CSV table of C-alpha atoms in Angstrom, one decimal:
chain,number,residue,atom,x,y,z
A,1,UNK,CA,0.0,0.0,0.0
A,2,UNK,CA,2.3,2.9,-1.3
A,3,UNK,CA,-0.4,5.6,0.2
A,4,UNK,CA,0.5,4.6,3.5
A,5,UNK,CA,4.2,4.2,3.4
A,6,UNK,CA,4.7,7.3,3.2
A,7,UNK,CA,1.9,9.8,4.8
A,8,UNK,CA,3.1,9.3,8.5
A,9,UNK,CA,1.7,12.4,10.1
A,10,UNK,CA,0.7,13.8,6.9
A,11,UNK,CA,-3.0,13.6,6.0
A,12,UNK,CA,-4.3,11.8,8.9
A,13,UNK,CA,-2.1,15.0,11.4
A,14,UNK,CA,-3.8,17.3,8.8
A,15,UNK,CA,-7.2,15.9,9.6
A,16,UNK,CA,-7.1,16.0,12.9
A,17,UNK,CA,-4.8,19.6,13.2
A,18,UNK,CA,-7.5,21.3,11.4
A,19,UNK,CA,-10.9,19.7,13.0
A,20,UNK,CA,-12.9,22.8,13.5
A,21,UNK,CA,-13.1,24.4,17.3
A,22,UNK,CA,-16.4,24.9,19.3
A,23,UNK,CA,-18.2,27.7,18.0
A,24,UNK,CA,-18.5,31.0,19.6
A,25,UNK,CA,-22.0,31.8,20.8
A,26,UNK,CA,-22.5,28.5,22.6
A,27,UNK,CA,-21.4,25.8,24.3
A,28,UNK,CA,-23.1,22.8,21.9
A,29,UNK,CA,-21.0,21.3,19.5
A,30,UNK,CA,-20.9,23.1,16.4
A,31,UNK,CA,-21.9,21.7,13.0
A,32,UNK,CA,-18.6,21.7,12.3
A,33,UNK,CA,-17.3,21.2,8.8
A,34,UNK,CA,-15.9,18.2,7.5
A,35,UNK,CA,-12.8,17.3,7.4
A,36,UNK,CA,-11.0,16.2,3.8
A,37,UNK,CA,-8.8,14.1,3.0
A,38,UNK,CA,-9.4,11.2,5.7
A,39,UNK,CA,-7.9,8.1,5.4
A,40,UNK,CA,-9.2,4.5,6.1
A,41,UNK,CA,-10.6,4.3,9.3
A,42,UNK,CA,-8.3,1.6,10.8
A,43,UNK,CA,-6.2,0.3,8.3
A,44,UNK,CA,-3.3,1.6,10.2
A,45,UNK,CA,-1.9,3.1,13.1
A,46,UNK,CA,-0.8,3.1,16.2
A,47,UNK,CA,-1.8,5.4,19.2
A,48,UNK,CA,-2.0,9.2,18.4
A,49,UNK,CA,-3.9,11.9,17.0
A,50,UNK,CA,-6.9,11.9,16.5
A,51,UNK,CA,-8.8,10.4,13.3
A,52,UNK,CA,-8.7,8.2,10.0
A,53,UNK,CA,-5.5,6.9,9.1
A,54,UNK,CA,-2.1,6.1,8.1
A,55,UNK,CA,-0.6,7.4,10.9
A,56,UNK,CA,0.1,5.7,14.1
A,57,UNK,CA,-2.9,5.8,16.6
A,58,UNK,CA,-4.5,8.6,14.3
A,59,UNK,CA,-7.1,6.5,13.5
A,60,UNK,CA,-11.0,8.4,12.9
A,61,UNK,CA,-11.8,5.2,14.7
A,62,UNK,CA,-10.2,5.8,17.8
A,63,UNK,CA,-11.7,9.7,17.5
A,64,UNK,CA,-13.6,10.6,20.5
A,65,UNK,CA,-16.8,11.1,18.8
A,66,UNK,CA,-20.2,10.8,20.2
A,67,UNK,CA,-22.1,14.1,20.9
A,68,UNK,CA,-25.5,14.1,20.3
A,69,UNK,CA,-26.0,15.1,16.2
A,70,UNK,CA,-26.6,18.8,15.5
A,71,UNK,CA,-29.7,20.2,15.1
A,72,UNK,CA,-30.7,21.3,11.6
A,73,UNK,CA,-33.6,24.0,11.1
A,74,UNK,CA,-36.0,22.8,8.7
A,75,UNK,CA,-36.0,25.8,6.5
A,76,UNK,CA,-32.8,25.0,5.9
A,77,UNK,CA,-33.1,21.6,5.1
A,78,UNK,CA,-30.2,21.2,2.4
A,79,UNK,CA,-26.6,21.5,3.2
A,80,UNK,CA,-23.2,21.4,0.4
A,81,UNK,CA,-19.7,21.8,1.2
A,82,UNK,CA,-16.6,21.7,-0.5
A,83,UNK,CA,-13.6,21.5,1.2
A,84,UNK,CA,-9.7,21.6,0.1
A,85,UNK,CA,-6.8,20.3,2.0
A,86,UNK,CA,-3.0,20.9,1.1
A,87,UNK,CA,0.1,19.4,3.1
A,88,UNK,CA,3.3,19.5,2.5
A,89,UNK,CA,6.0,18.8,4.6
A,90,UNK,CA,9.8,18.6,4.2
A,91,UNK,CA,10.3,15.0,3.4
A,92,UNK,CA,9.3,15.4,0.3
A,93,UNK,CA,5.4,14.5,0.6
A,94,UNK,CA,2.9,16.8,-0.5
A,95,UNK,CA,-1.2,16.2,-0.6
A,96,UNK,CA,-4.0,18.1,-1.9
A,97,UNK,CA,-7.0,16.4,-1.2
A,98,UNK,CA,-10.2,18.0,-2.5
A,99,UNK,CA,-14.0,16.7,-1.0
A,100,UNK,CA,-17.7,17.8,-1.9
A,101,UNK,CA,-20.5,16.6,0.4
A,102,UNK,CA,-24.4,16.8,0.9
A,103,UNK,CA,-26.6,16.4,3.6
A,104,UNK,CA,-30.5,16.9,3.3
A,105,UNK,CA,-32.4,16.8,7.1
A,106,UNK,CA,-35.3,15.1,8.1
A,107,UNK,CA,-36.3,16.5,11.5
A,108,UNK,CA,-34.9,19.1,13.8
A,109,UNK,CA,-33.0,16.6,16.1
A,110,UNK,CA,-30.4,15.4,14.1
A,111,UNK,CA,-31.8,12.9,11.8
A,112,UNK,CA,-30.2,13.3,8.3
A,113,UNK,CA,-29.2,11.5,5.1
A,114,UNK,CA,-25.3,12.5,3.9
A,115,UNK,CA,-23.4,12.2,1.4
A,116,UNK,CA,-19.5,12.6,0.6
A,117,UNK,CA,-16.3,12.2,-1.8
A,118,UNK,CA,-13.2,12.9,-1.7
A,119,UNK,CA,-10.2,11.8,-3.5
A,120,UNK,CA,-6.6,12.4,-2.3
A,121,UNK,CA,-3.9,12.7,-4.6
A,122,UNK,CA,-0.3,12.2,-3.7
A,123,UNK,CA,3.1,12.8,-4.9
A,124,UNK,CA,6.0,11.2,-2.7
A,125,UNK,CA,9.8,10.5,-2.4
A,126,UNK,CA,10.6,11.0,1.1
A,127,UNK,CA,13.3,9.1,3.5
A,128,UNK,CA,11.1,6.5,3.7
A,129,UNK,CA,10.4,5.6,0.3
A,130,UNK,CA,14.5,5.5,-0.4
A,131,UNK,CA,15.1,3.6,2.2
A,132,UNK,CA,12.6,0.9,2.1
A,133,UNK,CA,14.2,0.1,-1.9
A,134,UNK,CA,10.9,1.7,-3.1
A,135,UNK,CA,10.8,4.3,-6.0
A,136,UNK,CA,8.6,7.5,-5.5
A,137,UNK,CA,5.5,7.8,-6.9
A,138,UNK,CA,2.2,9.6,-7.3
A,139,UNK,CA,-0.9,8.1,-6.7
A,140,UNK,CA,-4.9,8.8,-6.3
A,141,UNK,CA,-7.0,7.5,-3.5
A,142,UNK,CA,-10.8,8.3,-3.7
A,143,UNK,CA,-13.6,7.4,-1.3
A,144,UNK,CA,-17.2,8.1,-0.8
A,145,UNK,CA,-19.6,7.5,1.9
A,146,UNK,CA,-23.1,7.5,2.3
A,147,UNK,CA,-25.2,7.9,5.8
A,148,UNK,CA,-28.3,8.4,7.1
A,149,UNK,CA,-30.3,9.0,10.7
A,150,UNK,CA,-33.5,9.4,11.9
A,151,UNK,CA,-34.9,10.5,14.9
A,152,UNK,CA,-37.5,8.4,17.0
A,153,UNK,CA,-38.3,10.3,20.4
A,154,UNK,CA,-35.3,11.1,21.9
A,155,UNK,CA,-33.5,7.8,20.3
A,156,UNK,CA,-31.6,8.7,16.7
A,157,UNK,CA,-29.8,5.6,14.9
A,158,UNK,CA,-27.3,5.8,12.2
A,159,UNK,CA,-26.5,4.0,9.8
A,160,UNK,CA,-23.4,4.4,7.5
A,161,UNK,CA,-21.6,2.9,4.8
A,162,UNK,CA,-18.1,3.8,3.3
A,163,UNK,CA,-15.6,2.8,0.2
A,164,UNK,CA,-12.2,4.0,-1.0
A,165,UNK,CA,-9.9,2.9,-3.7
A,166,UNK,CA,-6.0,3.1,-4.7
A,167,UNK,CA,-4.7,1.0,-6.7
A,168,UNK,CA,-2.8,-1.3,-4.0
A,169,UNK,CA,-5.8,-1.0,-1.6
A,170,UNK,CA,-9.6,-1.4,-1.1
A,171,UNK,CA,-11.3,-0.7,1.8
A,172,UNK,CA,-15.1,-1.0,2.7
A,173,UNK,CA,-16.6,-0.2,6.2
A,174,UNK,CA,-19.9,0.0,7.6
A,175,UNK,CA,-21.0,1.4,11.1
A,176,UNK,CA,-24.3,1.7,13.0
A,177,UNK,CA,-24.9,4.0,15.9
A,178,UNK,CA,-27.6,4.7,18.8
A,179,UNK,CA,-28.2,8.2,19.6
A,180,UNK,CA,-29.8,8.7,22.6
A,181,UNK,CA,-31.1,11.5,25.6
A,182,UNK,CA,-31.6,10.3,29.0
A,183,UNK,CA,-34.4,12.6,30.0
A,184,UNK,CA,-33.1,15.6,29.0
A,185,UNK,CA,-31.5,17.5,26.0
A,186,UNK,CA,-28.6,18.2,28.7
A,187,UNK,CA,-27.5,14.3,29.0
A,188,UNK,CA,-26.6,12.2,25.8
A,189,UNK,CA,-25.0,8.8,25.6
A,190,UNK,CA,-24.2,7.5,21.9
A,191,UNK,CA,-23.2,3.7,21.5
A,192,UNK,CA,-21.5,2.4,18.3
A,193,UNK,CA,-20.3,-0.2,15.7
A,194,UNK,CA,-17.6,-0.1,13.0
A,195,UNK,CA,-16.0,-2.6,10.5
A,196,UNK,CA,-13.9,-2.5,8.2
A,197,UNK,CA,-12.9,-4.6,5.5
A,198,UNK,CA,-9.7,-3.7,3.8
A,199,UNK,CA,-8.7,-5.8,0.8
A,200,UNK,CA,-4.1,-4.8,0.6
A,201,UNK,CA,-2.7,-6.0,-2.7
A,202,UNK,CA,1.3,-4.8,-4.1
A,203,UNK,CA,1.6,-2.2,-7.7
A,204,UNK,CA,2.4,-3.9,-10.1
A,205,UNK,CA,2.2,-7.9,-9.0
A,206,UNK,CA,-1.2,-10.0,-9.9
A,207,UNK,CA,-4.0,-10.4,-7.3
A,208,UNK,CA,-3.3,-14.3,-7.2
A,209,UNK,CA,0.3,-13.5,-6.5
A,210,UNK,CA,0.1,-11.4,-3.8
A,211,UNK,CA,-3.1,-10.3,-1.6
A,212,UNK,CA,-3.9,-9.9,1.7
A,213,UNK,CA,-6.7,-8.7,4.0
A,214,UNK,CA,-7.5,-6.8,7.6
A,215,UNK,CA,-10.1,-6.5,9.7
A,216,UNK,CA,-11.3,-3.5,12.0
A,217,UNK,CA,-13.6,-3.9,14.9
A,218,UNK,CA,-14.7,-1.0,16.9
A,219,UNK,CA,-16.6,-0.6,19.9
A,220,UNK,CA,-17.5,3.0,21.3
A,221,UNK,CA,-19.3,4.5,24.1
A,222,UNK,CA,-19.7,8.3,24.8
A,223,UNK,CA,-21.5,10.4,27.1
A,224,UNK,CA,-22.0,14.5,26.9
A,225,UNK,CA,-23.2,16.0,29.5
A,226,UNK,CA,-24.6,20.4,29.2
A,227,UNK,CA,-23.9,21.6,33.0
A,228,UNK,CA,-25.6,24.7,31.7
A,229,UNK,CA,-25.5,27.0,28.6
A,230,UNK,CA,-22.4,27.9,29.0
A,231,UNK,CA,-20.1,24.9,30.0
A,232,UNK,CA,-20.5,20.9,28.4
A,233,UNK,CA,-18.4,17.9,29.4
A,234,UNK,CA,-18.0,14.9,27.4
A,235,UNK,CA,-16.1,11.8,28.2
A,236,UNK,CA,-15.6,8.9,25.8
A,237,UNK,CA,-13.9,5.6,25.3
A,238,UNK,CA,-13.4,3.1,21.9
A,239,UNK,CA,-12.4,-0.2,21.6
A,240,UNK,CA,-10.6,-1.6,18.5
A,241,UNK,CA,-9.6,-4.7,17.6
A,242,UNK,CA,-7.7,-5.6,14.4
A,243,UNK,CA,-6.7,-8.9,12.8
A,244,UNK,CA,-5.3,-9.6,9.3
A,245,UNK,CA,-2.5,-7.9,7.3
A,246,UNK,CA,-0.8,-4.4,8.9
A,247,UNK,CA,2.6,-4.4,7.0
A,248,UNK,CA,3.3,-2.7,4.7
A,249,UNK,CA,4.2,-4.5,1.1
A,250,UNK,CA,6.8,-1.7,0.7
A,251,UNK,CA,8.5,-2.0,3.6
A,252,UNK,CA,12.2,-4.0,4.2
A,253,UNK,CA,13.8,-3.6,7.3
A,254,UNK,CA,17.7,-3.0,7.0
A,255,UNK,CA,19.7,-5.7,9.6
A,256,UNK,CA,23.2,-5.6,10.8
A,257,UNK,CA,25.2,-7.9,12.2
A,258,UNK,CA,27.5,-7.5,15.6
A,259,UNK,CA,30.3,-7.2,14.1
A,260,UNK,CA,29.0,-4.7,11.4
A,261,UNK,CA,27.2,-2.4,14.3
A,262,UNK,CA,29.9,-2.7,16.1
A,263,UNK,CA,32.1,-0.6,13.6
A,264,UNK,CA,29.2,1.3,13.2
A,265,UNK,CA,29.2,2.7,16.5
A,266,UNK,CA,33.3,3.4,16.0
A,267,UNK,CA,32.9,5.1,13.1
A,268,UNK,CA,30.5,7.6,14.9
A,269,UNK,CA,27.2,5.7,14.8
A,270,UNK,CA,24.2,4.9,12.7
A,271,UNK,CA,22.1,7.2,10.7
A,272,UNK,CA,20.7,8.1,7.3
A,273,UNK,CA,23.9,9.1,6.2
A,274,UNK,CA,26.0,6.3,7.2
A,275,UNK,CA,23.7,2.6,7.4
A,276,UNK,CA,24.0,2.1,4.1
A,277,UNK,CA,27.9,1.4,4.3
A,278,UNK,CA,27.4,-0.5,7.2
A,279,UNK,CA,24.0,-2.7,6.9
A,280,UNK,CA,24.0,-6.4,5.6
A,281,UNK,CA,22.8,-7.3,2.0
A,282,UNK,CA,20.0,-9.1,4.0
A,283,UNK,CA,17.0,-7.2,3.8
A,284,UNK,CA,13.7,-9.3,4.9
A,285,UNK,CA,10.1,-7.9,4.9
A,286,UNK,CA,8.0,-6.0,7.5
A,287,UNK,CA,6.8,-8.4,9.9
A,288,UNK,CA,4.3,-7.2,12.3
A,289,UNK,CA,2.0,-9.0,14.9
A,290,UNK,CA,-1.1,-10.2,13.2
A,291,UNK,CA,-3.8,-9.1,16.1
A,292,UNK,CA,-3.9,-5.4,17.7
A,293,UNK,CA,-5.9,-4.3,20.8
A,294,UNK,CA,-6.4,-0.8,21.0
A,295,UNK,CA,-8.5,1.3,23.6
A,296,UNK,CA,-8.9,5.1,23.8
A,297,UNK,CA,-10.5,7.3,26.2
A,298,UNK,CA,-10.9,11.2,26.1
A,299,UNK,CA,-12.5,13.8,27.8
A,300,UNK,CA,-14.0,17.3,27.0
A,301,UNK,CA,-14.5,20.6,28.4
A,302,UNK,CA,-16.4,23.0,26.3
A,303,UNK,CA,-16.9,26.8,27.9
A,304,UNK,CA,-18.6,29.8,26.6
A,305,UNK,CA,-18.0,33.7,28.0
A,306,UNK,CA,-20.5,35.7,26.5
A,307,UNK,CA,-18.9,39.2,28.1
A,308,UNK,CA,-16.0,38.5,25.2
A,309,UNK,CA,-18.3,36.0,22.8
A,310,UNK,CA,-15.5,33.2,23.3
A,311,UNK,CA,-15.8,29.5,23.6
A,312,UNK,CA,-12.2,27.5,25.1
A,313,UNK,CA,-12.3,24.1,24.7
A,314,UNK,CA,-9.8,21.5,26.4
A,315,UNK,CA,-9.3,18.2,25.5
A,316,UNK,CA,-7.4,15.1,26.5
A,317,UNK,CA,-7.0,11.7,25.5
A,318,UNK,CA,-4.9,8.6,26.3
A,319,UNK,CA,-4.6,5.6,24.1
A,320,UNK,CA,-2.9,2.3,25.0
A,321,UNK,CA,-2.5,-0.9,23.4
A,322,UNK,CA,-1.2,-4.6,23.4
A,323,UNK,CA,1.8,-3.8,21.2
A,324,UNK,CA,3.2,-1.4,24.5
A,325,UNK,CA,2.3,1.7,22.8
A,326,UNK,CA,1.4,4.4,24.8
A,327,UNK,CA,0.3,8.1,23.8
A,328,UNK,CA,-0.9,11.4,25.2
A,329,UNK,CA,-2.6,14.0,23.5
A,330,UNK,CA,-3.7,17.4,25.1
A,331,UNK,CA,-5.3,19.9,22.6
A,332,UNK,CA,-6.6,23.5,24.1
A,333,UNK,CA,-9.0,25.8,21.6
A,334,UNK,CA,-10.2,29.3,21.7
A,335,UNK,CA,-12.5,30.6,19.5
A,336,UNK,CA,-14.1,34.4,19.3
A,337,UNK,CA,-16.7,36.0,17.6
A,338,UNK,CA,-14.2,39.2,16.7
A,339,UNK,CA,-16.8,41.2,14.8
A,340,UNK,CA,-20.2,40.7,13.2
A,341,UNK,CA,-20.2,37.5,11.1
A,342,UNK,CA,-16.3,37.2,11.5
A,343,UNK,CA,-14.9,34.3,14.0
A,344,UNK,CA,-11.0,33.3,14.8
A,345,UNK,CA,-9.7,30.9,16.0
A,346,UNK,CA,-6.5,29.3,17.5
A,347,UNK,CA,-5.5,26.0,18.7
A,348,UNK,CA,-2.4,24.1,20.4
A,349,UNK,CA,-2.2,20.7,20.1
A,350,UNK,CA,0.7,18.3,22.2
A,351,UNK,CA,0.9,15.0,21.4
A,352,UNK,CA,3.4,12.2,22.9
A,353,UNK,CA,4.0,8.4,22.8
A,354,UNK,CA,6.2,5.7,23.5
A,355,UNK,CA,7.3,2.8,21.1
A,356,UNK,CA,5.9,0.0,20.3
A,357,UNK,CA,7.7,-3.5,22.4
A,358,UNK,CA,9.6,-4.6,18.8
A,359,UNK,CA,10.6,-1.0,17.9
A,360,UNK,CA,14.1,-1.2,17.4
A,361,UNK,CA,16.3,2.1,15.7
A,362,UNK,CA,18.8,-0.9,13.8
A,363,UNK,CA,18.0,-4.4,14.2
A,364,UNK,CA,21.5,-6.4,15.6
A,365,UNK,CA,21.7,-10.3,14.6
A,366,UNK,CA,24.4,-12.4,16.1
A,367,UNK,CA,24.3,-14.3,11.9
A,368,UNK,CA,22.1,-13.2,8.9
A,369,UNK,CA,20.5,-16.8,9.2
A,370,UNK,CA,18.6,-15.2,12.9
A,371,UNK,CA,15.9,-12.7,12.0
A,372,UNK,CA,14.2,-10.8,14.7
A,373,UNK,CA,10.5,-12.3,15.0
A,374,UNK,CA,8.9,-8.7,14.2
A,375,UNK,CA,10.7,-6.1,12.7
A,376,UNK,CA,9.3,-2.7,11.3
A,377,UNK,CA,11.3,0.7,10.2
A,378,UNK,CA,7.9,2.1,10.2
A,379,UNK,CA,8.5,5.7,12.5
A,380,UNK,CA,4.8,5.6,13.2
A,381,UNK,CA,5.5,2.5,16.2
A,382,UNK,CA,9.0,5.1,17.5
A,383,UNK,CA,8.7,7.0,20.0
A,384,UNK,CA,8.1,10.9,18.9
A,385,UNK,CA,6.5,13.8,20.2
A,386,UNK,CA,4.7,16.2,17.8
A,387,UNK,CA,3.5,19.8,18.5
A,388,UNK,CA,0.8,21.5,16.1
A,389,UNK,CA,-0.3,24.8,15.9
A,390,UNK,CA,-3.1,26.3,14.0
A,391,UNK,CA,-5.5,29.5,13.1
A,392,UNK,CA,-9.1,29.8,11.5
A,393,UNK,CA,-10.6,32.5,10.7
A,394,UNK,CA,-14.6,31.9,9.6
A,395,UNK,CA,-17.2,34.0,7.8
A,396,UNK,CA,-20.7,33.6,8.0
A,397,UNK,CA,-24.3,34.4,7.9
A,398,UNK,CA,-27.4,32.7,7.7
A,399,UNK,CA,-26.9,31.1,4.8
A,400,UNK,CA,-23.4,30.5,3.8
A,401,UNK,CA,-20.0,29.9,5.9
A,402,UNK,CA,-16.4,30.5,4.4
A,403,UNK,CA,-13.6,29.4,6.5
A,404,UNK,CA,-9.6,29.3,6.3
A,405,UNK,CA,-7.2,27.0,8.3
A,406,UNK,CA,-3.6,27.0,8.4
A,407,UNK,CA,-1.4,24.8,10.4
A,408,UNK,CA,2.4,23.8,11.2
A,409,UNK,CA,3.3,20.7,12.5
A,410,UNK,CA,6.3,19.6,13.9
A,411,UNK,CA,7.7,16.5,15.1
A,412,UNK,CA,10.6,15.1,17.2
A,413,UNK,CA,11.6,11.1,16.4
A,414,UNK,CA,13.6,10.1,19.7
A,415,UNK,CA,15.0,6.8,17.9
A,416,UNK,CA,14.6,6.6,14.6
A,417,UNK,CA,17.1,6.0,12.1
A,418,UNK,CA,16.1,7.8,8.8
A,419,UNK,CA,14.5,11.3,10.0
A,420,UNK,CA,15.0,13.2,13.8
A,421,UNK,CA,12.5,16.1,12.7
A,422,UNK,CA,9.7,16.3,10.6
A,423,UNK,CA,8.0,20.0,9.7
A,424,UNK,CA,4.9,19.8,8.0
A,425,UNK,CA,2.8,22.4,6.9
A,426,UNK,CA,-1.7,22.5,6.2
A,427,UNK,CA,-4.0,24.1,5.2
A,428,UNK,CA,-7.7,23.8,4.3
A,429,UNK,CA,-10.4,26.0,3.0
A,430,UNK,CA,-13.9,25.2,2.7
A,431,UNK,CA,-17.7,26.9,1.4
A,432,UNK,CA,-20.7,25.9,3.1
A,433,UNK,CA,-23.9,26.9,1.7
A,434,UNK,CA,-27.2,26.3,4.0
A,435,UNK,CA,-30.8,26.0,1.5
């Protein structure tokens, strides 16, 4: 799957780096616009930010979701959008990743039918793709999704159906959901169910050569809670489990021997510049484990001041799993209502995790006939930290909404052999128009 050899905290950091703040004015959750360019929820990743994707724990799967759905007036029944993502960072992967959706509503508390496409488009030769022996390439990814919810007394299910194609990858999911107010508008618990099917083949080789598959199974439970109309808590946990193929086809791990590590380290150590010279002609596949337990929890505070028509917002969110991954994100927003139909916003997000319990910077083998059981140069499983920061500035009235994000992001790899820093830059611009 060449998309996701090389995206690491690209689109799947850009996703979740630009997901809208709570609007000014209240403290509901905003209809807030969606984000392009997501990847396959759960077809990879490990334990960190946020939503959809390639990157490791940035799964939309493991996205603290579950707020009751926004209301929609009825004389505005008819929603488009069209949104456009860019990222580019500076090894050498750049994105643009346009989307158009629809949604049409059926009553005022949150029932819906949706719509959506996007396609991604992607041009790559980063560290990555050198190293792992793999020429860079460009390559399209598109998707669509259809949904829809209805409202039954204070009980809304979902239903939800989604596809996306590259040309080394297939992926089809399906979700249901249960919507539901305890009493009140003021307490909401929403219950869920995801799958996804993911079909991984190789460019270039025949299906009967070389195919493989993975499974995603998530679980999620979320409860919001309005204190009063200006403060809302949320908490929220997910379960996934995953079972099938989560290598990459792309991917060879470099090994070196004692003795050749061993002048390595003489000779100043390892690192992009140097493992070449000092690595074995023995190059072996990605091997992975074939099962991965994954469990999230997050909580949200959501505040509104009316005296300077501002909203903050604070989350956190811990993720953990069975491959020793651990990860911490903490995320503070501030949005204002500046002047009539103009709103900014800013946001800081900190992100931190530890590697995965195979995660090795250069794999040592006492002979080239030993491989390690699991192996993987994928930076996604390394420890890192990553800090993002971003602005939106909004424009609205009661009929259309024009928004502008920008973002840097920029990470730290404590032990990984290719890259110590990544910088990546987004942005994302979107048109909303309310019938």
């Amino acid at each position: 799957m060449a998309l996701g050899l090389v995206l690491g905290v690209g689109p799947a950091l850009a996703q979740d780096a630009v997901e809208p703040p709570p609007a000014a004015g209240t403290a509901e959750e905003p209809d807030a616009p969606e984000d392009a360019g997501s990847e396959d929820a759960g077809s990879e990743g490990a334990g960190s930010e946020g939503a959809g994707s390639e990157h490791a724990g940035s799964d939309d799967e493991l996205d603290d979701a579950g707020a009751a759905p926004p209301a929609m007036p009825l004389d505005g029944r008819l929603r488009a959008a069209t949104d456009v993502l860019v990222y580019s960072d500076d090894n050498a992967v750049r994105v643009v990743s346009p989307q158009l959706s629809v949604r049409y509503a059926l009553d005022e508390d949150g029932g819906e039918i949706s719509a959506r496409a996007v396609v991604d488009v992607i041009s790559a030769a980063s560290v990555d793709v050198v190293t792992h022996a793999t020429n860079g390439f460009d390559e399209v990814r598109y998707e669509a999704e259809l949904a829809a919810s209805k409202a039954f007394g204070d009980h809304t299910p979902s239903l939800a159906y989604r596809a996306s194609r590259e040309p080394d990858y297939v992926s089809h999911g399906v979700s249901v959901g249960l919507t539901s107010r305890l009493g009140t508008p003021d307490s909401v618990l929403a219950l869920g169910w995801g799958g996804t099917f993911d079909r991984v083949g190789r460019s270039g080789t025949p299906r009967d050569a070389f195919e493989e598959h993975l499974q995603t199974h998530t679980a999620s439970l979320a409860y919001t809670q309005t204190l009063s109309p200006r403060l809302l808590l949320r908490g929220a946990y997910n379960l996934v489990y995953q079972r099938g193929y989560m290598e990459k086809p792309y991917r060879y791990v470099p090994l070196f021997t004692e003795a050749q590590a061993a002048a390595a380290e003489a000779s100043g150590g390892l690192d992009l510049d140097s493992f070449d010279a000092f690595r074995s002609n023995v190059r072996p596949p990605e091997e992975v484990p074939d099962t991965r337990v994954r469990h999230a929890a997050a909580l949200r505070a959501l505040a509104y001041f009316p005296d300077t028509r501002t909203s903050l917002r604070l989350d956190y969110r811990f993720y953990a799993d069975d491959w020793d991954v651990r990860a911490h994100t903490l995320e503070p927003v501030v949005r204002s209502a500046i002047r009539e139909h103009w709103e900014l916003a800013g946001w800081l997000r900190a992100y931190r995790q530890s590697g995965a319990s195979f995660w090795q910077r250069a794999y040592v083998v006492p002979d080239l006939g030993t491989l390690p059981h699991y192996r993987s140069v994928d930076r996604d499983l390394s420890p890192y930290t990553t800090l993002t920061f971003g602005l939106r500035t909004t424009w609205r009235n009661e009929r259309w909404a024009v928004y502008l994000d920008a973002a840097v992001a920029q990470t730290w790899y404590d032990d990984f052999l290719y890259l110590d820093t990544l910088t990546a830059l987004l942005a994302q611009a979107g048109v909303r128009i309310t019938l």
